[in-house]
Structures are given as C-alpha cells and as structure tokens.
GROMACS .gro file of C-alpha atoms in nm:
model
  441
    1THR     CA    1   0.924   2.124   3.030
    2HIS     CA    2   1.060   1.767   3.015
    3THR     CA    3   1.289   1.666   3.290
    4ARG     CA    4   1.365   1.312   3.164
    5LYS     CA    5   1.596   1.207   2.889
    6VAL     CA    6   1.445   1.008   2.615
    7LYS     CA    7   1.666   0.842   2.355
    8MET     CA    8   1.506   0.794   2.010
    9ALA     CA    9   1.644   0.637   1.681
   10ALA     CA   10   1.612   0.959   1.469
   11LEU     CA   11   1.739   0.798   1.155
   12THR     CA   12   1.910   0.468   1.169
   13VAL     CA   13   1.979   0.320   0.843
   14SER     CA   14   2.066  -0.041   0.815
   15PHE     CA   15   2.066  -0.325   0.555
   16ALA     CA   16   1.931  -0.671   0.667
   17GLY     CA   17   2.017  -0.948   0.412
   18LYS     CA   18   1.933  -1.311   0.396
   19ILE     CA   19   2.130  -1.589   0.536
   20GLY     CA   20   2.446  -1.602   0.371
   21ALA     CA   21   2.385  -1.281   0.168
   22THR     CA   22   2.647  -1.013   0.149
   23ALA     CA   23   2.394  -0.729   0.158
   24PRO     CA   24   2.564  -0.453   0.364
   25ARG     CA   25   2.457  -0.275   0.687
   26VAL     CA   26   2.579   0.068   0.676
   27ALA     CA   27   2.602   0.283   0.990
   28ASN     CA   28   2.800   0.577   1.092
   29ALA     CA   29   2.722   0.763   1.415
   30ARG     CA   30   2.577   1.134   1.417
   31ALA     CA   31   2.664   1.364   1.690
   32ALA     CA   32   2.398   1.405   1.962
   33GLY     CA   33   2.177   1.702   1.925
   34ARG     CA   34   1.864   1.840   1.806
   35VAL     CA   35   1.679   1.729   1.494
   36GLY     CA   36   1.795   1.919   1.202
   37ALA     CA   37   2.176   1.931   1.321
   38ALA     CA   38   2.425   1.869   1.047
   39PRO     CA   39   2.560   1.519   1.048
   40ALA     CA   40   2.905   1.472   1.190
   41VAL     CA   41   3.082   1.262   0.969
   42ARG     CA   42   3.380   1.086   1.156
   43GLY     CA   43   3.720   1.022   1.027
   44THR     CA   44   3.717   0.664   1.039
   45PRO     CA   45   3.604   0.488   0.697
   46LEU     CA   46   3.255   0.349   0.698
   47ARG     CA   47   3.235  -0.045   0.734
   48VAL     CA   48   3.004  -0.260   0.556
   49LYS     CA   49   2.901  -0.575   0.701
   50SER     CA   50   2.592  -0.825   0.712
   51ALA     CA   51   2.317  -0.720   0.945
   52SER     CA   52   2.132  -1.048   0.949
   53ALA     CA   53   2.140  -1.189   1.311
   54ARG     CA   54   2.101  -1.549   1.155
   55VAL     CA   55   2.425  -1.502   0.962
   56ALA     CA   56   2.707  -1.713   1.122
   57SER     CA   57   3.025  -1.531   1.191
   58ARG     CA   58   3.219  -1.707   0.932
   59ASP     CA   59   2.983  -1.562   0.670
   60SER     CA   60   2.990  -1.206   0.795
   61LEU     CA   61   3.145  -0.934   0.568
   62ARG     CA   62   3.357  -0.641   0.683
   63VAL     CA   63   3.538  -0.439   0.433
   64ALA     CA   64   3.649  -0.072   0.405
   65ALA     CA   65   3.401   0.123   0.207
   66THR     CA   66   3.460   0.430   0.001
   67ALA     CA   67   3.238   0.706  -0.117
   68THR     CA   68   3.198   0.497  -0.446
   69ASP     CA   69   3.051   0.187  -0.292
   70ALA     CA   70   2.861   0.303   0.019
   71PRO     CA   71   2.656   0.601   0.115
   72LEU     CA   72   2.800   0.884   0.341
   73GLY     CA   73   2.623   1.036   0.622
   74VAL     CA   74   2.405   0.734   0.732
   75PHE     CA   75   2.365   0.813   1.098
   76LYS     CA   76   2.196   0.753   1.426
   77LEU     CA   77   2.099   1.044   1.640
   78GLU     CA   78   2.095   1.008   2.017
   79TYR     CA   79   1.801   1.247   2.064
   80ASP     CA   80   1.742   1.448   2.395
   81ILE     CA   81   1.358   1.541   2.362
   82SER     CA   82   1.419   1.774   2.674
   83LYS     CA   83   1.633   2.004   2.455
   84ASP     CA   84   1.365   2.034   2.183
   85ASP     CA   85   1.095   2.294   2.152
   86ALA     CA   86   0.805   2.140   2.337
   87THR     CA   87   0.564   2.238   2.045
   88LYS     CA   88   0.762   2.021   1.820
   89SER     CA   89   0.766   1.679   2.002
   90ALA     CA   90   0.585   1.705   2.338
   91ASP     CA   91   0.264   1.549   2.197
   92TRP     CA   92   0.445   1.304   1.961
   93ASN     CA   93   0.314   0.942   1.971
   94GLU     CA   94   0.529   0.642   1.969
   95PRO     CA   95   0.687   0.576   1.623
   96VAL     CA   96   0.470   0.368   1.380
   97ILE     CA   97   0.657   0.107   1.199
   98VAL     CA   98   0.567   0.099   0.832
   99ALA     CA   99   0.716  -0.197   0.612
  100VAL     CA  100   0.718  -0.114   0.235
  101SER     CA  101   0.799  -0.394  -0.043
  102GLY     CA  102   0.900  -0.277  -0.383
  103ALA     CA  103   1.064   0.006  -0.188
  104ALA     CA  104   1.314   0.099  -0.478
  105GLY     CA  105   1.033   0.128  -0.747
  106GLN     CA  106   0.866   0.422  -0.885
  107ILE     CA  107   0.545   0.409  -0.668
  108SER     CA  108   0.753   0.392  -0.356
  109ASN     CA  109   0.968   0.687  -0.487
  110HIS     CA  110   0.672   0.922  -0.469
  111LEU     CA  111   0.501   0.751  -0.145
  112LEU     CA  112   0.785   0.719   0.097
  113PHE     CA  113   0.857   1.103   0.119
  114LYS     CA  114   0.475   1.163   0.190
  115ILE     CA  115   0.491   0.911   0.474
  116ALA     CA  116   0.816   1.063   0.598
  117SER     CA  117   0.667   1.425   0.595
  118GLY     CA  118   0.388   1.350   0.815
  119GLU     CA  119   0.115   1.382   0.547
  120VAL     CA  120  -0.009   1.019   0.571
  121TYR     CA  121   0.013   0.919   0.947
  122GLY     CA  122  -0.029   1.277   1.090
  123VAL     CA  123   0.188   1.568   1.190
  124ASP     CA  124   0.221   1.430   1.544
  125GLN     CA  125   0.314   1.071   1.442
  126PRO     CA  126   0.688   0.970   1.407
  127VAL     CA  127   0.750   0.684   1.177
  128ALA     CA  128   1.003   0.414   1.114
  129LEU     CA  129   1.053   0.306   0.758
  130ARG     CA  130   1.128  -0.068   0.687
  131LEU     CA  131   1.220  -0.109   0.317
  132LEU     CA  132   1.209  -0.427   0.147
  133GLY     CA  133   1.374  -0.492  -0.199
  134SER     CA  134   1.557  -0.749  -0.385
  135GLU     CA  135   1.923  -0.837  -0.431
  136ARG     CA  136   1.914  -0.667  -0.772
  137SER     CA  137   1.775  -0.343  -0.611
  138ARG     CA  138   2.019  -0.338  -0.309
  139GLU     CA  139   2.212  -0.043  -0.427
  140ALA     CA  140   1.896   0.159  -0.526
  141LEU     CA  141   1.770   0.102  -0.165
  142GLU     CA  142   2.076   0.255  -0.034
  143GLY     CA  143   2.002   0.550  -0.260
  144VAL     CA  144   1.648   0.593  -0.136
  145ALA     CA  145   1.774   0.591   0.220
  146MET     CA  146   2.012   0.866   0.130
  147GLU     CA  147   1.751   1.083  -0.022
  148LEU     CA  148   1.518   1.031   0.289
  149GLU     CA  149   1.835   1.137   0.505
  150ASP     CA  150   1.903   1.437   0.274
  151SER     CA  151   1.527   1.550   0.310
  152LEU     CA  152   1.553   1.624   0.677
  153PHE     CA  153   1.212   1.505   0.791
  154PRO     CA  154   1.171   1.555   1.184
  155LEU     CA  155   0.911   1.269   1.199
  156LEU     CA  156   1.133   1.017   1.042
  157ARG     CA  157   1.298   0.827   1.325
  158GLU     CA  158   1.441   0.524   1.153
  159VAL     CA  159   1.511   0.390   0.797
  160SER     CA  160   1.613   0.025   0.750
  161ILE     CA  161   1.655  -0.161   0.427
  162GLY     CA  162   1.673  -0.526   0.352
  163ILE     CA  163   1.593  -0.829   0.114
  164ASP     CA  164   1.442  -1.068   0.359
  165PRO     CA  165   1.077  -1.005   0.465
  166MET     CA  166   1.150  -1.205   0.780
  167ASP     CA  167   1.388  -0.912   0.885
  168VAL     CA  168   1.199  -0.617   0.726
  169PHE     CA  169   0.856  -0.700   0.866
  170VAL     CA  170   0.973  -0.747   1.237
  171ASP     CA  171   0.708  -0.571   1.469
  172ALA     CA  172   0.555  -0.394   1.158
  173ASP     CA  173   0.239  -0.186   1.245
  174TRP     CA  174   0.171  -0.155   0.871
  175ALA     CA  175   0.283  -0.346   0.579
  176LEU     CA  176   0.241  -0.191   0.220
  177LEU     CA  177   0.300  -0.452  -0.028
  178ILE     CA  178   0.382  -0.274  -0.345
  179GLY     CA  179   0.630  -0.497  -0.518
  180ALA     CA  180   0.520  -0.742  -0.779
  181LYS     CA  181   0.633  -0.871  -1.114
  182PRO     CA  182   0.460  -0.698  -1.418
  183ARG     CA  183   0.287  -0.917  -1.662
  184GLY     CA  184   0.506  -0.974  -1.974
  185PRO     CA  185   0.403  -1.005  -2.328
  186GLY     CA  186   0.197  -1.334  -2.400
  187MET     CA  187   0.173  -1.414  -2.050
  188GLU     CA  188  -0.170  -1.548  -1.935
  189ARG     CA  189  -0.342  -1.387  -1.635
  190ALA     CA  190  -0.308  -1.730  -1.467
  191ASP     CA  191   0.058  -1.728  -1.516
  192LEU     CA  192   0.071  -1.379  -1.353
  193LEU     CA  193  -0.125  -1.504  -1.054
  194GLU     CA  194   0.109  -1.811  -1.015
  195MET     CA  195   0.430  -1.618  -1.050
  196ASN     CA  196   0.336  -1.324  -0.806
  197GLY     CA  197   0.147  -1.576  -0.575
  198ALA     CA  198   0.480  -1.727  -0.470
  199ILE     CA  199   0.598  -1.373  -0.359
  200PHE     CA  200   0.288  -1.316  -0.142
  201VAL     CA  201   0.301  -1.659   0.007
  202GLU     CA  202   0.653  -1.577   0.139
  203GLN     CA  203   0.540  -1.225   0.254
  204GLY     CA  204   0.225  -1.354   0.405
  205LYS     CA  205   0.441  -1.628   0.605
  206ALA     CA  206   0.688  -1.355   0.725
  207LEU     CA  207   0.393  -1.113   0.839
  208ASN     CA  208   0.265  -1.418   1.024
  209ALA     CA  209   0.589  -1.495   1.190
  210VAL     CA  210   0.717  -1.156   1.274
  211ALA     CA  211   0.486  -0.867   1.238
  212LYS     CA  212   0.248  -0.745   1.506
  213PRO     CA  213  -0.072  -0.936   1.529
  214THR     CA  214  -0.248  -0.609   1.477
  215CYS     CA  215  -0.051  -0.513   1.163
  216LYS     CA  216  -0.257  -0.370   0.892
  217VAL     CA  217  -0.163  -0.489   0.538
  218CYS     CA  218  -0.228  -0.297   0.210
  219VAL     CA  219  -0.149  -0.504  -0.126
  220VAL     CA  220  -0.082  -0.285  -0.427
  221GLY     CA  221   0.111  -0.551  -0.650
  222ASN     CA  222  -0.116  -0.685  -0.909
  223PRO     CA  223  -0.336  -0.871  -0.929
  224CYS     CA  224  -0.384  -0.710  -0.590
  225ASN     CA  225  -0.705  -0.862  -0.471
  226THR     CA  226  -0.603  -1.212  -0.507
  227ASN     CA  227  -0.247  -1.134  -0.394
  228ALA     CA  228  -0.395  -0.981  -0.084
  229LEU     CA  229  -0.616  -1.324  -0.061
  230ILE     CA  230  -0.285  -1.526  -0.069
  231ALA     CA  231  -0.095  -1.310   0.187
  232MET     CA  232  -0.398  -1.331   0.426
  233GLU     CA  233  -0.437  -1.704   0.387
  234ASN     CA  234  -0.064  -1.750   0.469
  235ALA     CA  235  -0.081  -1.524   0.786
  236PRO     CA  236  -0.342  -1.677   1.026
  237ASN     CA  237  -0.198  -1.500   1.319
  238LEU     CA  238  -0.319  -1.162   1.186
  239ASP     CA  239  -0.681  -1.052   1.164
  240ARG     CA  240  -0.835  -1.131   0.825
  241ARG     CA  241  -1.016  -0.787   0.841
  242ASN     CA  242  -0.672  -0.630   0.834
  243PHE     CA  243  -0.603  -0.714   0.483
  244HIS     CA  244  -0.675  -0.462   0.215
  245ALA     CA  245  -0.621  -0.445  -0.169
  246LEU     CA  246  -0.591  -0.126  -0.314
  247THR     CA  247  -0.905   0.020  -0.520
  248ARG     CA  248  -0.865   0.377  -0.401
  249LEU     CA  249  -0.690   0.494  -0.716
  250ASP     CA  250  -1.023   0.377  -0.912
  251GLU     CA  251  -1.222   0.555  -0.668
  252ASN     CA  252  -1.019   0.883  -0.718
  253ARG     CA  253  -1.038   0.836  -1.087
  254ALA     CA  254  -1.420   0.800  -1.076
  255LYS     CA  255  -1.440   1.120  -0.854
  256CYS     CA  256  -1.247   1.301  -1.112
  257GLN     CA  257  -1.465   1.213  -1.401
  258LEU     CA  258  -1.785   1.264  -1.224
  259ALA     CA  259  -1.664   1.611  -1.138
  260LEU     CA  260  -1.554   1.709  -1.466
  261LYS     CA  261  -1.885   1.591  -1.623
  262ALA     CA  262  -2.070   1.795  -1.356
  263GLY     CA  263  -1.851   2.087  -1.394
  264VAL     CA  264  -1.772   2.096  -1.014
  265PHE     CA  265  -1.459   2.066  -0.810
  266TYR     CA  266  -1.346   1.717  -0.702
  267GLU     CA  267  -1.412   1.766  -0.338
  268THR     CA  268  -1.788   1.802  -0.400
  269VAL     CA  269  -1.800   1.433  -0.507
  270THR     CA  270  -1.870   1.199  -0.228
  271ASN     CA  271  -2.013   0.834  -0.160
  272VAL     CA  272  -1.814   0.688  -0.442
  273THR     CA  273  -1.776   0.295  -0.436
  274ILE     CA  274  -1.577   0.073  -0.636
  275TRP     CA  275  -1.711  -0.273  -0.634
  276GLY     CA  276  -1.520  -0.594  -0.705
  277ASN     CA  277  -1.186  -0.662  -0.860
  278HIS     CA  278  -0.905  -0.416  -0.953
  279SER     CA  279  -0.947  -0.511  -1.321
  280THR     CA  280  -1.170  -0.413  -1.623
  281THR     CA  281  -1.453  -0.599  -1.436
  282GLN     CA  282  -1.464  -0.334  -1.148
  283VAL     CA  283  -1.785  -0.149  -1.101
  284PRO     CA  284  -1.760   0.231  -1.026
  285ASP     CA  285  -2.096   0.293  -0.857
  286PHE     CA  286  -2.269   0.610  -0.996
  287VAL     CA  287  -2.594   0.504  -0.858
  288ASN     CA  288  -2.500   0.584  -0.492
  289ALA     CA  289  -2.253   0.849  -0.570
  290GLN     CA  290  -2.347   1.216  -0.468
  291ILE     CA  291  -2.238   1.538  -0.604
  292GLY     CA  292  -2.288   1.846  -0.358
  293GLY     CA  293  -2.509   1.632  -0.149
  294GLU     CA  294  -2.736   1.530  -0.440
  295LYS     CA  295  -2.764   1.206  -0.633
  296ALA     CA  296  -2.492   1.205  -0.907
  297MET     CA  297  -2.756   1.058  -1.163
  298ASP     CA  298  -2.985   1.351  -1.093
  299VAL     CA  299  -2.690   1.609  -1.120
  300ILE     CA  300  -2.555   1.464  -1.451
  301ASP     CA  301  -2.893   1.341  -1.575
  302ASP     CA  302  -2.733   1.142  -1.859
  303ASN     CA  303  -2.759   0.749  -1.792
  304GLY     CA  304  -2.618   0.683  -2.148
  305TRP     CA  305  -2.282   0.880  -2.043
  306LEU     CA  306  -2.268   0.709  -1.704
  307GLU     CA  307  -2.327   0.346  -1.834
  308ASN     CA  308  -2.143   0.370  -2.176
  309ASP     CA  309  -1.871   0.629  -2.132
  310PHE     CA  310  -1.815   0.685  -1.753
  311THR     CA  311  -1.795   0.321  -1.652
  312PRO     CA  312  -1.547   0.193  -1.923
  313ALA     CA  313  -1.346   0.498  -1.891
  314ILE     CA  314  -1.274   0.402  -1.519
  315GLN     CA  315  -1.223   0.066  -1.594
  316THR     CA  316  -0.969   0.108  -1.869
  317ARG     CA  317  -0.813   0.430  -1.732
  318GLY     CA  318  -0.477   0.277  -1.634
  319GLY     CA  319  -0.428   0.109  -1.956
  320LEU     CA  320  -0.497   0.427  -2.134
  321LEU     CA  321  -0.241   0.612  -1.919
  322ILE     CA  322   0.018   0.360  -2.030
  323LYS     CA  323  -0.060   0.417  -2.389
  324LYS     CA  324  -0.033   0.773  -2.369
  325TRP     CA  325   0.263   0.793  -2.145
  326GLY     CA  326   0.445   0.467  -2.187
  327ARG     CA  327   0.467   0.407  -1.819
  328SER     CA  328   0.217   0.301  -1.540
  329SER     CA  329   0.055   0.533  -1.308
  330ALA     CA  330   0.317   0.569  -1.028
  331ALA     CA  331   0.247   0.899  -0.888
  332SER     CA  332  -0.127   0.883  -0.868
  333THR     CA  333  -0.100   0.526  -0.741
  334ALA     CA  334   0.122   0.663  -0.464
  335VAL     CA  335  -0.134   0.944  -0.379
  336SER     CA  336  -0.419   0.677  -0.353
  337ILE     CA  337  -0.208   0.462  -0.125
  338ALA     CA  338  -0.171   0.772   0.105
  339ASP     CA  339  -0.541   0.849   0.064
  340ALA     CA  340  -0.638   0.468   0.150
  341ILE     CA  341  -0.423   0.487   0.471
  342LYS     CA  342  -0.551   0.831   0.577
  343SER     CA  343  -0.923   0.683   0.539
  344LEU     CA  344  -0.820   0.417   0.800
  345VAL     CA  345  -0.637   0.657   1.039
  346THR     CA  346  -0.888   0.937   1.029
  347PRO     CA  347  -1.265   0.925   1.106
  348THR     CA  348  -1.479   0.902   0.794
  349PRO     CA  349  -1.692   1.197   0.752
  350GLU     CA  350  -2.048   1.144   0.851
  351GLY     CA  351  -2.260   0.995   0.584
  352ASP     CA  352  -1.965   0.930   0.358
  353TRP     CA  353  -1.761   0.621   0.285
  354PHE     CA  354  -1.440   0.503   0.080
  355SER     CA  355  -1.352   0.220  -0.121
  356THR     CA  356  -1.108  -0.070  -0.020
  357ALA     CA  357  -1.104  -0.434  -0.118
  358VAL     CA  358  -1.145  -0.644   0.193
  359SER     CA  359  -1.240  -0.979   0.305
  360THR     CA  360  -1.597  -1.085   0.195
  361ASP     CA  361  -1.643  -1.300   0.526
  362GLY     CA  362  -1.975  -1.195   0.669
  363ASN     CA  363  -2.037  -0.910   0.416
  364PRO     CA  364  -2.388  -0.766   0.395
  365TYR     CA  365  -2.438  -0.792   0.027
  366GLY     CA  366  -2.419  -1.152  -0.043
  367ILE     CA  367  -2.087  -1.165  -0.216
  368GLN     CA  368  -1.929  -1.508  -0.191
  369GLU     CA  369  -1.716  -1.541   0.104
  370GLY     CA  370  -1.341  -1.631   0.081
  371ILE     CA  371  -1.226  -1.353  -0.169
  372ILE     CA  372  -1.099  -1.010  -0.133
  373PHE     CA  373  -1.379  -0.781  -0.296
  374SER     CA  374  -1.380  -0.383  -0.311
  375MET     CA  375  -1.674  -0.248  -0.107
  376PRO     CA  376  -1.793   0.068   0.051
  377CYS     CA  377  -1.631   0.100   0.401
  378ARG     CA  378  -1.607   0.366   0.685
  379SER     CA  379  -1.369   0.390   0.975
  380ASN     CA  380  -1.353   0.538   1.328
  381GLY     CA  381  -0.996   0.628   1.243
  382ASP     CA  382  -0.806   0.347   1.469
  383GLY     CA  383  -0.726   0.149   1.155
  384SER     CA  384  -1.042  -0.056   1.181
  385TYR     CA  385  -1.336  -0.038   0.935
  386GLU     CA  386  -1.692  -0.161   0.877
  387ILE     CA  387  -1.868  -0.231   0.561
  388VAL     CA  388  -2.155   0.013   0.486
  389ASP     CA  389  -2.476  -0.166   0.452
  390GLY     CA  390  -2.774  -0.066   0.281
  391LEU     CA  391  -2.665   0.085  -0.061
  392GLU     CA  392  -2.911   0.071  -0.349
  393ILE     CA  393  -2.814  -0.217  -0.573
  394ASN     CA  394  -3.028  -0.178  -0.918
  395ASP     CA  395  -3.020  -0.453  -1.176
  396TRP     CA  396  -2.744  -0.265  -1.369
  397LEU     CA  397  -2.515  -0.282  -1.076
  398ARG     CA  398  -2.604  -0.627  -0.962
  399GLU     CA  399  -2.524  -0.779  -1.303
  400ARG     CA  400  -2.193  -0.623  -1.308
  401ILE     CA  401  -2.103  -0.712  -0.969
  402LYS     CA  402  -2.185  -1.054  -1.014
  403LYS     CA  403  -1.934  -1.062  -1.302
  404SER     CA  404  -1.644  -0.919  -1.097
  405GLU     CA  405  -1.735  -1.165  -0.801
  406GLU     CA  406  -1.713  -1.457  -1.067
  407GLU     CA  407  -1.385  -1.338  -1.186
  408LEU     CA  408  -1.240  -1.309  -0.831
  409THR     CA  409  -1.375  -1.665  -0.748
  410LYS     CA  410  -1.182  -1.797  -1.059
  411GLU     CA  411  -0.872  -1.626  -0.932
  412ALA     CA  412  -0.902  -1.784  -0.603
  413GLU     CA  413  -0.950  -2.130  -0.749
  414CYS     CA  414  -0.630  -2.061  -0.956
  415VAL     CA  415  -0.424  -2.010  -0.650
  416SER     CA  416  -0.594  -2.262  -0.420
  417HIS     CA  417  -0.276  -2.454  -0.378
  418LEU     CA  418  -0.117  -2.141  -0.245
  419THR     CA  419  -0.404  -2.070   0.011
  420GLY     CA  420  -0.410  -2.407   0.168
  421LYS     CA  421  -0.717  -2.528  -0.051
  422LEU     CA  422  -0.715  -2.817  -0.263
  423GLY     CA  423  -0.922  -2.898  -0.584
  424GLY     CA  424  -0.925  -2.579  -0.751
  425ALA     CA  425  -0.918  -2.550  -1.136
  426CYS     CA  426  -0.794  -2.249  -1.303
  427GLU     CA  427  -1.010  -2.128  -1.580
  428LEU     CA  428  -0.828  -1.797  -1.653
  429VAL     CA  429  -0.692  -1.856  -1.988
  430GLY     CA  430  -0.749  -1.712  -2.324
  431GLU     CA  431  -0.844  -1.357  -2.434
  432LYS     CA  432  -1.170  -1.367  -2.245
  433ALA     CA  433  -0.982  -1.373  -1.911
  434ASP     CA  434  -0.760  -1.075  -2.016
  435THR     CA  435  -0.901  -0.812  -1.785
  436MET     CA  436  -0.592  -0.618  -1.689
  437LEU     CA  437  -0.321  -0.491  -1.929
  438PRO     CA  438   0.050  -0.564  -1.866
  439GLY     CA  439   0.199  -0.308  -1.625
  440GLU     CA  440  -0.162  -0.159  -1.541
  441ALA     CA  441  -0.184   0.004  -1.191
   0.00000   0.00000   0.00000
C-alpha cells in the first residue's frame, strides 16, 4: 500500500507558440480522482492565451473561447497514486517524454495512439507526448489532442502541442521527426534536400539546445537518411549514435515478400538487413536472411527471383502503393516506427538483428564515414545499439551497397552548407538522380 501522495500530470494539454504568435494554450481543470474518472467541466468559459514563456505580456492573448473555436474537456488531473489499484501503477516508471513533429499528419494519426496505449514503450511506461506542428496545422493539433483525451489511455500523462521546436523539444527523451515537405512535380531531388534541410537544421539546433543529451532521434521525413545527417550535425550536444533514419518499413516489406514466396508466416523470417539509403538504391539482403532458422537462399532456392523480382519489388514498393491507392503508406509507416522503437527498448533476440540507418563513424564494413547508412544492428534494450559485424558480403551485395553509399555521399555533399562543411558540389540533378518517387514513404 502506498502511503505517500504523488501528483502526476495525467493529461495536460497546452499549446506552445513562437514569439509573438497567437497560438492558444487551452487548459481546463479536471477534478482530482482516479484515472478514467469523467472530466469535470467547470462553468467558467475556457480561456485561450499564448503559452510561450518568451512572449512579452503586451503580446499575450486572452479571449473568451466557445465550443466552436476551442476544444472542451482539456484537463489536468491531480493524481493520487495511493488511491489507485497497486497492480495498475505501483511499478510504473517515470514518464518518458516523446516529441513528435508532423503530429497532425497521417502517419502520426496512426502512431500516436500506439504510443499512448503502451504498445511501443511498454505497459508499465507512462508517456508524455509533445506534438509539433505548424501555424497551418494548429487547429488540427488541437483535434489530435482531443482524440487522445477521449481515448482514456491510463499511461498517457501529458499532451502538449506547439509550433516552435524550441518549446516542444524541451527535455525530450525521444524525438520522432516525421514532418517534412513532399517533393512536388518537376522538383529535383537536390531541391527537396535543400527545402527540407532547412527544417532539420532548425530542429537539430532545437534538440541541441533544449532536449536531454541522451535523447534518441528517429527521422522519418524524406530524404530521411540525409535529413538525419543534417539534424545530427546541428546537434553536437547529443550523441551521434542516437540518430536514426527509418528503414524498418523496408525491412518489414522484405520479410513479407520472403515469407509469401516461401509459403510461411512472417515471424519465421529473421536476420533481414536493409543496407544503405531509403531510396531505390537500398539493398534488401537475402544473402544473410533466414527463414525458419535456415538460409533464405536455400529455402527459396531461386536466385533469379531473389535478384530480379524480390530486390526491385522492395526498392519500389512505396511507389507502387501510391499508384494503387493514391496516397503514401501512412499506416504501415507508423507500424514500422513503432517496431523500430521497440527494437531499441527491448533486447534483440539472440542471433537476430534489425535494420536502422545510423552514423557510419567507425563501422565495421568500410562504409564511408560521415553519412547515415542503414545497417544490421542489435540492442540490449536500453535504447543503445551495436552494429552487427561479420555478415557475408558477396559480390552481388557489395556492388549494390557501393551504389547506395555513393548516392548518400552525393546527398551529403549537396547539404554540406547545412552541416558545417564547405566545398561540397551537388550532383543530384537529372533523371538519373531520381531514386525516390514524390510522396514515397
């Protein structure tokens, strides 16, 4: 039985805006009680005001809000843990602070509810969500917060929303950088790198200034490998090993196709690596993959299919989905982000590994240093990882890994002015540099 009283912010929803912005902070008290109690909506009208600590008093906004322009039921619960069932929360950890950019987008719409439910960080791990959007998505962010409230997740202790990463990233344990601008018609890949690069410079600097030095960063917004490089180079206070670019969706796609070809269930497919860039130069590794503990090449016994059908199918899967459905793979991307995080917060099964794009500094495969490159990794479950050494690299793999390495090196040169390196020349122009379809995830 707990004898001490612990106050926890069960679900505090606020809006943090930039200096001089009129982004509202909405808060309405909820009566003290147990998790799951109905909100007590007070009779006084909600008040909307700027939440940024840096906004001068003359710029502050305080106006009466109605049900048409502000969400109802936004609350803060004073939570007395001694009154709760000990089996619910006695062993809960301190809340993990998760910052998410692009929080009003389709990917986040799937992901946030997985995180809040405990599926990602664990059933004994409370979470505080910090959601980053833009001025244009401000009201949509409020809607996201309202849906999270209405879902009654006991582990969700706080939700805050904002448009300034310097506010949203404060003390973050994890930063999931999902938001990025898609490539439009006729836009060169180099132009996309430049356009999104500015976003990740700002976010990298914000992480450097206000996030915890131990913050883990997963970049999803494309081109995610080089966006992760830009963020990393602008956040020298954070460990370079804590920056990841998402290639888990590619790994999941590869596992699916290998399982279908072999006529087995997905969970029997292990040891799948995605090498290189999240683009059509990526290399899904069937040489080291296993199916039911045996080499995938022996189980499938069809090198022609593996080289000529399987490999391009994984490389272009996202583009094909867009053609079929008219939209990018938001739901499966969200699942893969959850999988990527779980791979870092739970120990990797003995003998297996997972794919994630990380810094090549000191890597055992001779990949050029100074880029973010997908490789096989394993974790002991504390958020750290090690690159798995000793995989077989035959001539077929080596040739294609080199091609992806060269592409990422060129991308790094294109953004050298954003990473503090001078003298880079951008060669990613023309059709030959077109290795990612617009909107592809």
